[in-house]
Coordinates of C-alpha atoms in Angstrom, one line a residue:
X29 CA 146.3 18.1 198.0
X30 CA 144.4 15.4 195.6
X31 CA 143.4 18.5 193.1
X32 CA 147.5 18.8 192.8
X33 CA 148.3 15.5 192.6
X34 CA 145.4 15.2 189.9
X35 CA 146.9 18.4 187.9
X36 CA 150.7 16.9 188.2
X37 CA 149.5 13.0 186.8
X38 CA 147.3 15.2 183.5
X39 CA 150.3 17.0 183.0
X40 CA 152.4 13.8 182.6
X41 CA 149.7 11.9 181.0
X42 CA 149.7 15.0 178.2
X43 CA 153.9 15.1 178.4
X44 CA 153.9 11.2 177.8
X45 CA 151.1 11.3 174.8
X46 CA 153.2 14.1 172.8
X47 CA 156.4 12.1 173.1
X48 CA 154.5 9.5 171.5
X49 CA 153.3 11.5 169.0
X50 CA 156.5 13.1 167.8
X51 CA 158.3 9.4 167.5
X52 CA 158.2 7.6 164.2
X53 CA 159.6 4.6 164.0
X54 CA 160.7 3.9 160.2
X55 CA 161.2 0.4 158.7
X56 CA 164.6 -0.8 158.1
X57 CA 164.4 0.2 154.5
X58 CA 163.5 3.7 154.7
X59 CA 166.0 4.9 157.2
X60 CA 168.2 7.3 156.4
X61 CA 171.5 7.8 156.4
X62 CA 173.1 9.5 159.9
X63 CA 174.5 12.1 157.0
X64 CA 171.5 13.6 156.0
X65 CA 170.1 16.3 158.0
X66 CA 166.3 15.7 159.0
X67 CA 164.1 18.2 157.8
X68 CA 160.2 17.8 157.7
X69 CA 160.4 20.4 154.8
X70 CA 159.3 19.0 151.0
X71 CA 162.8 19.1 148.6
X72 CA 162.6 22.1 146.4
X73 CA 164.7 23.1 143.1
X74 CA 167.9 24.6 143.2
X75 CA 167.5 28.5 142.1
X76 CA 171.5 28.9 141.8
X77 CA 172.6 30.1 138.9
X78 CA 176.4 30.0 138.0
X79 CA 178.0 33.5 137.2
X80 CA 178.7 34.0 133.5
X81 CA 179.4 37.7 133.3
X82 CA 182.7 38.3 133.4
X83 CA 183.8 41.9 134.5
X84 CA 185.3 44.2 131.6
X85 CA 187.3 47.8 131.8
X86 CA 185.3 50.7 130.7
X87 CA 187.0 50.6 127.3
X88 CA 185.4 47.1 126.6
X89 CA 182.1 47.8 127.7
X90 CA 181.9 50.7 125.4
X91 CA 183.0 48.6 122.2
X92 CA 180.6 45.4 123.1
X93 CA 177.5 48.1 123.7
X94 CA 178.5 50.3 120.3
X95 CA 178.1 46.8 119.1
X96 CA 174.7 46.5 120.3
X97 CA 173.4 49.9 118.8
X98 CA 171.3 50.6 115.3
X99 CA 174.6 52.2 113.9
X100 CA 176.6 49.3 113.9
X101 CA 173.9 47.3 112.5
X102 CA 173.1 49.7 109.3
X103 CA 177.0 50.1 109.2
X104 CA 178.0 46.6 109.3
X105 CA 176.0 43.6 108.8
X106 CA 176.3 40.8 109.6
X107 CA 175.6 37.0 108.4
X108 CA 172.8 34.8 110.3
X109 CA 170.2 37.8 110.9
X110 CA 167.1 36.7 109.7
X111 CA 163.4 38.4 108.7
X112 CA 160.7 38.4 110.8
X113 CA 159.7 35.3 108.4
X114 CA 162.7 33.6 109.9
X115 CA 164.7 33.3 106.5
X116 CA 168.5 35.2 105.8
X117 CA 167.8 38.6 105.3
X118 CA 170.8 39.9 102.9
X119 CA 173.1 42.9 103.8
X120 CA 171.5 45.4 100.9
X121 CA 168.3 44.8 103.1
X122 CA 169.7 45.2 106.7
X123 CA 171.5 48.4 105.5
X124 CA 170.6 50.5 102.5
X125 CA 167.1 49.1 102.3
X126 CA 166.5 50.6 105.9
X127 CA 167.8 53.8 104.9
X128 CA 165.9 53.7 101.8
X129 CA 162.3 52.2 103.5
X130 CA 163.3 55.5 106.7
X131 CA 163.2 57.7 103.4
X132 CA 159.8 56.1 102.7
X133 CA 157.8 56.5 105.8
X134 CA 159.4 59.9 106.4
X135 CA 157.9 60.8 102.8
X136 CA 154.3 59.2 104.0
X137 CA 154.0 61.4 107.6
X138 CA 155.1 64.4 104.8
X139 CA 152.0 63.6 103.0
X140 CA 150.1 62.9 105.9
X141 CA 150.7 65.9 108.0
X142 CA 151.9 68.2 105.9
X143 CA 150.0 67.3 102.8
X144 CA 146.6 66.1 104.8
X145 CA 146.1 63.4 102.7
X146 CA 144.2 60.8 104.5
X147 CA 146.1 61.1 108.0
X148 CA 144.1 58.7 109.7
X149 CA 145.4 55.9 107.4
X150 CA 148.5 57.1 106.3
X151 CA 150.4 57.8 110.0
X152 CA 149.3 54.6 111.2
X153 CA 150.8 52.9 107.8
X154 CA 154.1 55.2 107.8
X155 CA 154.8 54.9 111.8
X156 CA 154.8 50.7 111.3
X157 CA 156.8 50.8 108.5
X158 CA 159.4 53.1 110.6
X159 CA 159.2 50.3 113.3
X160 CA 159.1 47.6 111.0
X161 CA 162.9 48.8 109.6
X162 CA 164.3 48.9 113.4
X163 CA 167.2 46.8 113.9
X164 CA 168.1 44.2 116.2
X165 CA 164.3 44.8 118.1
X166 CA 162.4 42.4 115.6
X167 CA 159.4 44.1 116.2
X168 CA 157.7 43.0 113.2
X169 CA 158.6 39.1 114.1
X170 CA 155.9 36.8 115.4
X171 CA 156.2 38.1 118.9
X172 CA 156.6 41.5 118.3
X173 CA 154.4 43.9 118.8
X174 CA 153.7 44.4 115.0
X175 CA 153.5 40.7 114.1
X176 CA 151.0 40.1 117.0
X177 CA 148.8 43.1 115.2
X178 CA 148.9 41.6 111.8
X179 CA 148.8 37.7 112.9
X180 CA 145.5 38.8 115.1
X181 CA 143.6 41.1 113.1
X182 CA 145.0 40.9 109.3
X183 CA 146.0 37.1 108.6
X184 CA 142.9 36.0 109.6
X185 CA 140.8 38.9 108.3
X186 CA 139.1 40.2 111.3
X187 CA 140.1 43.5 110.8
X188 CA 138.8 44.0 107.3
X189 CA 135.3 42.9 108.6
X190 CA 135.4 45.4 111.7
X191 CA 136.2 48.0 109.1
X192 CA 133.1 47.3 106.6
X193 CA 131.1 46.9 109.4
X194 CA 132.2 51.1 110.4
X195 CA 132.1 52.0 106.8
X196 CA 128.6 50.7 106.6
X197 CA 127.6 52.8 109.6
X198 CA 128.7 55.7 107.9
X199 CA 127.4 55.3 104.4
X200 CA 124.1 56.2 103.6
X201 CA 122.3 54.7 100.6
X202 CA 120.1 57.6 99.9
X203 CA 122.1 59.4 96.8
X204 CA 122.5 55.8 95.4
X205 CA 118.4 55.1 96.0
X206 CA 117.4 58.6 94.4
X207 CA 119.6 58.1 91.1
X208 CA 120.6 54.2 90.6
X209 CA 121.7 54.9 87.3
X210 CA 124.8 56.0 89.0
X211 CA 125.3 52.2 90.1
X212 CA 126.8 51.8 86.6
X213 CA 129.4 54.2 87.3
X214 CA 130.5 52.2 90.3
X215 CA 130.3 49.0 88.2
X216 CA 132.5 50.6 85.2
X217 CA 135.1 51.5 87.6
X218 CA 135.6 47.5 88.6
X219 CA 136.9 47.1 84.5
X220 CA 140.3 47.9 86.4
X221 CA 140.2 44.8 88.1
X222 CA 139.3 42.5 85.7
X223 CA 141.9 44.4 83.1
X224 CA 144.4 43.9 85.3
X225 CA 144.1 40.3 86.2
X226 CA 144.4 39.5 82.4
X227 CA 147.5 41.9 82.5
X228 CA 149.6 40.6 85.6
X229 CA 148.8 36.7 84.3
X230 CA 149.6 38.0 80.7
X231 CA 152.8 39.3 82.3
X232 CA 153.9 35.9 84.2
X233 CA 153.6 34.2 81.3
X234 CA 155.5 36.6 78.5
X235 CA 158.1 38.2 80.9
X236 CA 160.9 36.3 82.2
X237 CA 161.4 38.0 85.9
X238 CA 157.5 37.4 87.1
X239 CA 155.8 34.2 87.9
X240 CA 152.0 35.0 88.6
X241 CA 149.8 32.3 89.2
X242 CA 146.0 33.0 88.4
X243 CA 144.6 33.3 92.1
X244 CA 147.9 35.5 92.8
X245 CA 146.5 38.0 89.6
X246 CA 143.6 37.7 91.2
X247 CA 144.4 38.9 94.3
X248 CA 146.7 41.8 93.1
X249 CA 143.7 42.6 90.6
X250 CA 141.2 43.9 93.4
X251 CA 143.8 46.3 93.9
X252 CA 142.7 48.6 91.5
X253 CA 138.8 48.9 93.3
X254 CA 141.3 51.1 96.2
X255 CA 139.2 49.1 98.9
X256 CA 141.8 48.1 101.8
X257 CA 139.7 45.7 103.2
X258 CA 138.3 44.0 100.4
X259 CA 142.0 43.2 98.8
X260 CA 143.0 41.8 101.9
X261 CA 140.2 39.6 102.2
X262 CA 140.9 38.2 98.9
X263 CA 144.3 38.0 99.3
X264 CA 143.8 35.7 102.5
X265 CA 141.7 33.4 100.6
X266 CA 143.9 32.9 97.4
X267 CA 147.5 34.4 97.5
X268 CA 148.3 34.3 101.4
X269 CA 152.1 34.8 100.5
X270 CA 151.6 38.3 98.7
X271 CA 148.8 39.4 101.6
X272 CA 151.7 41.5 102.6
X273 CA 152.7 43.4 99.9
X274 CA 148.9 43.6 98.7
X275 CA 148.1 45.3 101.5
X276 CA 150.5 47.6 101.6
X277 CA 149.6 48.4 97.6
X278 CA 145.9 49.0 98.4
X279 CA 146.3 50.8 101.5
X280 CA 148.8 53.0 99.9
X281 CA 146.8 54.2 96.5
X282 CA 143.4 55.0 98.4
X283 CA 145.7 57.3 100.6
X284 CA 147.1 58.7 97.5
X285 CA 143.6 59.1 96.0
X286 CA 144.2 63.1 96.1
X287 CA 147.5 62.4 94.2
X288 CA 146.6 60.1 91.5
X289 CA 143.3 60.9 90.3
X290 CA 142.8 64.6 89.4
X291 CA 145.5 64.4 86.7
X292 CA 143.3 61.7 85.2
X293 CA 140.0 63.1 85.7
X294 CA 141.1 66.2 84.0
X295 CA 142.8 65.0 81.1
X296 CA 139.5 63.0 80.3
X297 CA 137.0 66.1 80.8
X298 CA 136.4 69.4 79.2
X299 CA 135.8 72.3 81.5
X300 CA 132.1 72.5 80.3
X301 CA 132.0 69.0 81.4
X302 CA 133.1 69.3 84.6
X303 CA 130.6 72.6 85.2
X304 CA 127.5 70.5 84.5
X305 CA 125.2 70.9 87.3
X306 CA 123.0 67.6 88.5
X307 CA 119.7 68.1 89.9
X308 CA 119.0 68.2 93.3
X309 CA 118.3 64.5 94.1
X310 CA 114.5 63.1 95.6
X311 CA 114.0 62.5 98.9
X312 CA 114.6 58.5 99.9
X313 CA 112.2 57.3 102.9
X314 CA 113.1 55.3 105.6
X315 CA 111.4 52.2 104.7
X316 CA 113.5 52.1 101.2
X317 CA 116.6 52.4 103.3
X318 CA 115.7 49.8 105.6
X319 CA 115.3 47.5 102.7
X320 CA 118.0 48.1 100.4
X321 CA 120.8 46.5 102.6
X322 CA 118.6 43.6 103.3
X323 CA 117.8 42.9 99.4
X324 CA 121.7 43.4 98.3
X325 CA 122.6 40.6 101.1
X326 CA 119.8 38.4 100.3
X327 CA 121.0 38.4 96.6
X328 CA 124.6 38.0 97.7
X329 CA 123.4 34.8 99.7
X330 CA 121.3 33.1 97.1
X331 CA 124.2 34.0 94.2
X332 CA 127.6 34.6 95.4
X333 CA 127.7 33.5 98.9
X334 CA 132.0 33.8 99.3
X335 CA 131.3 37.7 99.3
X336 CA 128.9 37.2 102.1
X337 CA 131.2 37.9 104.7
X338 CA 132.2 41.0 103.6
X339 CA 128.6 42.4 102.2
X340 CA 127.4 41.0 105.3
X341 CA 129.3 43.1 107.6
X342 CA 128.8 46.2 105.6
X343 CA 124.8 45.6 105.9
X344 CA 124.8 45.0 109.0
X345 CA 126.5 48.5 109.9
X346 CA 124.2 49.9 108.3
X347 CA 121.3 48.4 108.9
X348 CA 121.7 49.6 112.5
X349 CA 122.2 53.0 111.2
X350 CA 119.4 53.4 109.5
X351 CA 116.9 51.2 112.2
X352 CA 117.3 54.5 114.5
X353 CA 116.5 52.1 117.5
X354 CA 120.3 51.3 118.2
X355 CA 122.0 54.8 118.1
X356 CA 124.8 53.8 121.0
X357 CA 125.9 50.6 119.1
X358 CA 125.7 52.5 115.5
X359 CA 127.6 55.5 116.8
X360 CA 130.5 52.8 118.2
X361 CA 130.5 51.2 114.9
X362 CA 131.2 54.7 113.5
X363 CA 133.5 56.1 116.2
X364 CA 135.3 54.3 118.6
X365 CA 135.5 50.6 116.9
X366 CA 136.5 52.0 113.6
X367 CA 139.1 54.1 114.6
X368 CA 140.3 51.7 117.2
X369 CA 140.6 49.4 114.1
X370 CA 142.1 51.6 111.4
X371 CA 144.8 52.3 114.2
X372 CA 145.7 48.5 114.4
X373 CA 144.9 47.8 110.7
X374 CA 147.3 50.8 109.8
X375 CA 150.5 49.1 112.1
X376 CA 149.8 46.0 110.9
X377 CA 149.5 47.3 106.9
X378 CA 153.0 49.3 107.6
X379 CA 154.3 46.2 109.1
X380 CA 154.9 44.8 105.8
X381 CA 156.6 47.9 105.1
X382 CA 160.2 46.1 106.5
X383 CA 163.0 46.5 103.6
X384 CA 163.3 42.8 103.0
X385 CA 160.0 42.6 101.9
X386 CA 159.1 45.8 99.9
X387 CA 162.4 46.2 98.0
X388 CA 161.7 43.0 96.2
X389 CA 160.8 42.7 92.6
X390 CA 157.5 40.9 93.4
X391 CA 156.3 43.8 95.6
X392 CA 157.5 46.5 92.9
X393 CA 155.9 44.9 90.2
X394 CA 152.3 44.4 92.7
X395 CA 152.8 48.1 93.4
X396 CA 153.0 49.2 89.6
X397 CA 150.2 46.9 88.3
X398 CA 147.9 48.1 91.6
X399 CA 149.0 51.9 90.3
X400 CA 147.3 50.6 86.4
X401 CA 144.4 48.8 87.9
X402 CA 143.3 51.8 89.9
X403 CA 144.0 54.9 87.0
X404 CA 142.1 52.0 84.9
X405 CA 139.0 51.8 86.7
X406 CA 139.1 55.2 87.4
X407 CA 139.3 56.2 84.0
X408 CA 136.8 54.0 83.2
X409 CA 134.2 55.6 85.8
X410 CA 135.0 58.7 83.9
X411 CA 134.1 57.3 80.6
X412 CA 131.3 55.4 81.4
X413 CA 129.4 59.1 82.4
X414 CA 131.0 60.0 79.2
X415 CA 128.9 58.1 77.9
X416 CA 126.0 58.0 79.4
X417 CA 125.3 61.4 78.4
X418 CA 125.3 60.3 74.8
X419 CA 122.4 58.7 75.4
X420 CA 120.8 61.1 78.5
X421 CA 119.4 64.3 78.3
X422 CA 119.5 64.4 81.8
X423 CA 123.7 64.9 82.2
X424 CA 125.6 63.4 84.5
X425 CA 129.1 65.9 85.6
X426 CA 131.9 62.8 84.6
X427 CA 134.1 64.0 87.5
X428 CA 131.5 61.9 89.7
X429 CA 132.4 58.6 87.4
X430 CA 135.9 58.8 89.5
X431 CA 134.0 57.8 92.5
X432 CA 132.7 54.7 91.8
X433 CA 136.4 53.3 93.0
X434 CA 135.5 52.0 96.5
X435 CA 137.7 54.3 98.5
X436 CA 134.7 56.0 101.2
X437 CA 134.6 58.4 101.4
X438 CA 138.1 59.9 99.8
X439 CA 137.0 59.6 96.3
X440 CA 133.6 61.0 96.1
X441 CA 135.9 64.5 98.2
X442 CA 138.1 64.2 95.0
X443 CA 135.2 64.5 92.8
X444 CA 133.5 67.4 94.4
X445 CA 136.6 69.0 95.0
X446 CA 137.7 68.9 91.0
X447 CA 134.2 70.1 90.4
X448 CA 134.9 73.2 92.3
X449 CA 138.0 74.3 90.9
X450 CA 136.0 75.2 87.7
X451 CA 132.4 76.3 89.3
X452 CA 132.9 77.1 93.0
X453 CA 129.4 76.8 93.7
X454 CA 129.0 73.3 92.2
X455 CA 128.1 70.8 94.7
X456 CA 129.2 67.4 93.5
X457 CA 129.7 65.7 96.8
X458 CA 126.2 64.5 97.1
X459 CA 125.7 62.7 93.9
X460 CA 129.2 61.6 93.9
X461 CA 128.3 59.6 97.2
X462 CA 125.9 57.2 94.5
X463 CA 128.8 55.7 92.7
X464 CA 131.6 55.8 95.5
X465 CA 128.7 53.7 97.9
X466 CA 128.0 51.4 94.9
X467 CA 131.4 50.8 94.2
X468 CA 131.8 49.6 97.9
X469 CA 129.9 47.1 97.3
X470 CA 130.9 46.5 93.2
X471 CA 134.4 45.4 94.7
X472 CA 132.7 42.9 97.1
X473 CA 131.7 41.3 94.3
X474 CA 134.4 41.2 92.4
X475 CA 136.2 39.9 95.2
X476 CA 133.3 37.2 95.9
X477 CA 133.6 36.2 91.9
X478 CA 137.0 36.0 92.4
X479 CA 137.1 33.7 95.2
X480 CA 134.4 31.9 93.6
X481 CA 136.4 31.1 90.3
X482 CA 139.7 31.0 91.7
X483 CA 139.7 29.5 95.1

């Protein structure tokens, strides 16, 4: 009987103490009003949304989405639509110029696949320029897929780096080290550049339609040295707002390096000429490769430190080439990063493809005095062998002078292909190698002079 009577008064006692616990008395102040409901819940934002669709017959539907489609916007367009730069974009551009810039990139993957003429480069080029010229999608804009590529990796000139950083990893000094008089072949073919920044600033100030500024002729100028990532470096350092259609130009002629110079090469050789056979080259030890890259960037620090950057990145590829102690980073230099990099490099290049910004007179005229720059200098690579052999008895073949334009490893295939045409068994590639490698890093600086006067 007292263990129940104990049980009932802890019952109670626990009853009494939760009662307690649940009332809260409120001062006068805080009480709320008998409408509002109590809740012990926190308040929490309205997620209604007021219905704005308004429900249309088939027929309407069907007109508002034709509205919505790439027809209608070639077909008709329309005032307000703006560039991926965010200024008016005129109706010439939203409608013919598409056409025209389809035409364009349909006449690249032509070249590219049909053609083989540099693939890699060209597909990625051709494909952003088709995506560039989409309407409506903005895909080149600042938050499109294109426009994140090129602010990321172009603008600020990451992706040229990564590139000469590959390119190093895949050159190899030797044919330069066993003949170094073929240096001055890849030094004659930079007269291009300097020719042509007295010509574009020579043309701003005599012509009425261009307005040139020095570091803008400086920055189309490197196009004719056909090295991608050199002219865009430049370009981001002294003429930002032509980095665009600079690109483009550079990109475009070392694709077309097949195209453009044969014709040239020919016209400035005689079939003997391009029959002359070069010794076979020495051997070049380790130890002389292993110290070549490090004496080029040591100079480049002590007398033109702006090209560091670039020189830098090419001697470091390959100065782990050559170590032979870091194989698995040198082989992702010369694989996997590079092409991961030509592939966003390429999109962001054909980016700047988009109608409103390649059908303008600025860009025409870029393209045309790139076209001069690089026949120039690789006429002048030409003539320099030439001669050379005036003064040699050892000859040098002139079809290898056309490599000493930067483009590697395009050119130095032109040359020995040229040299086949007229002697099958002639074997140019080798010795062609010397000037294409020391025109890599001619253009470097150039580019670093460049910057250095200009900037």
């Amino acid at each position: 009987m007292k263990k129940i009577l104990f049980s009932l008064l802890m019952m109670l006692t626990i009853s009494l103490s939760s009662m307690a616990t649940d009332t809260v008395i409120e001062p006068a102040e805080h009480v709320t009003s008998p409408a509002a409901p109590a809740t012990t819940e926190p308040l929490r934002k309205s997620t209604y949304r007021e219905e704005t669709y308004q429900p249309l017959d088939f027929k309407d539907m069907m007109i508002n989405f034709y509205h919505t489609t790439g027809i209608n916007a070639l077909l008709q367009p329309k005032e307000g639509v703006v560039t991926s730069q965010g200024k008016p974009m005129s109706a010439f551009h939203q409608s013919w110029g598409r056409v025209i810039m389809f035409g364009v990139t349909f006449l690249l993957f032509y070249l590219a696949i049909a053609k083989g003429f540099e693939p890699l480069l060209l597909l990625p080029i051709a494909f952003g320029g088709l995506l560039a010229n989409v309407p409506i999608a903005n895909i080149a804009g600042p938050h499109g897929l294109l426009g994140i590529i090129y602010n990321m990796g172009i603008a600020n000139e990451l992706f040229p780096l990564l590139i000469f950083m590959g390119v190093g990893a895949m050159t190899d000094f030797g044919p330069l080290l066993a003949n170094p008089r073929t240096a001055l072949l890849g030094g004659a073919a930079q007269f291009g550049i300097f020719g042509t920044l007295v010509g574009a600033y020579a043309l701003s100030q005599f012509t009425p339609w261009f307005d040139f500024t020095l570091q803008q002729s400086a920055a189309i100028s490197i196009i004719g040295g056909a090295d991608g990532p050199t002219s865009i470096f430049i370009a981001t350092s002294l003429a930002p707002e032509l980095l665009g259609a600079i690109a483009v130009a550079s990109y475009s002629y070392m694709a077309l390096v097949p195209i453009i110079q044969p014709p040239i090469m020919r016209a400035l050789t005689t079939p003997e000429e391009r029959k002359i056979r070069m010794r076979t080259l020495r051997h070049v030890s380790r130890l002389e490769k292993l110290l070549f890259p490090l004496l080029v960037f040591s100079m480049i620090i002590l007398l033109l430190p702006d090209a560091a950057p670039l020189v830098g990145a090419f001697a470091l590829g390959n100065y782990f080439k050559e170590s032979g102690v870091v194989d698995r980073l040198s082989d992702t230099m010369q694989n996997a990063l590079i092409n991961i990099v030509t592939i966003f490099l390429g999109l962001g290049v054909g980016s700047k493809l988009a109608s409103d910004q390649f059908l303008v007179i600025d860009t025409l005229a870029i393209l045309v005095l790139g076209l001069v720059a690089f026949s120039v200098g690789t006429a002048a690579g030409v003539i320099m062998a030439k001669i050379m052999n005036m003064f040699s008895d050892e000859k040098i073949n002139p079809l290898i002078g056309s490599a000493g334009v930067s483009a590697v490893p395009m050119a130095a295939r032109v040359s020995h292909k040229e040299g086949t045409k007229d002697d099958p068994t002639n074997m140019l590639l080798m010795h062609a190698m010397g000037p294409n490698v020391a025109g890599v890093i001619g253009s470097a600086i150039a580019a670093g002079v460049m910057i250095a006067l200009f900037k």
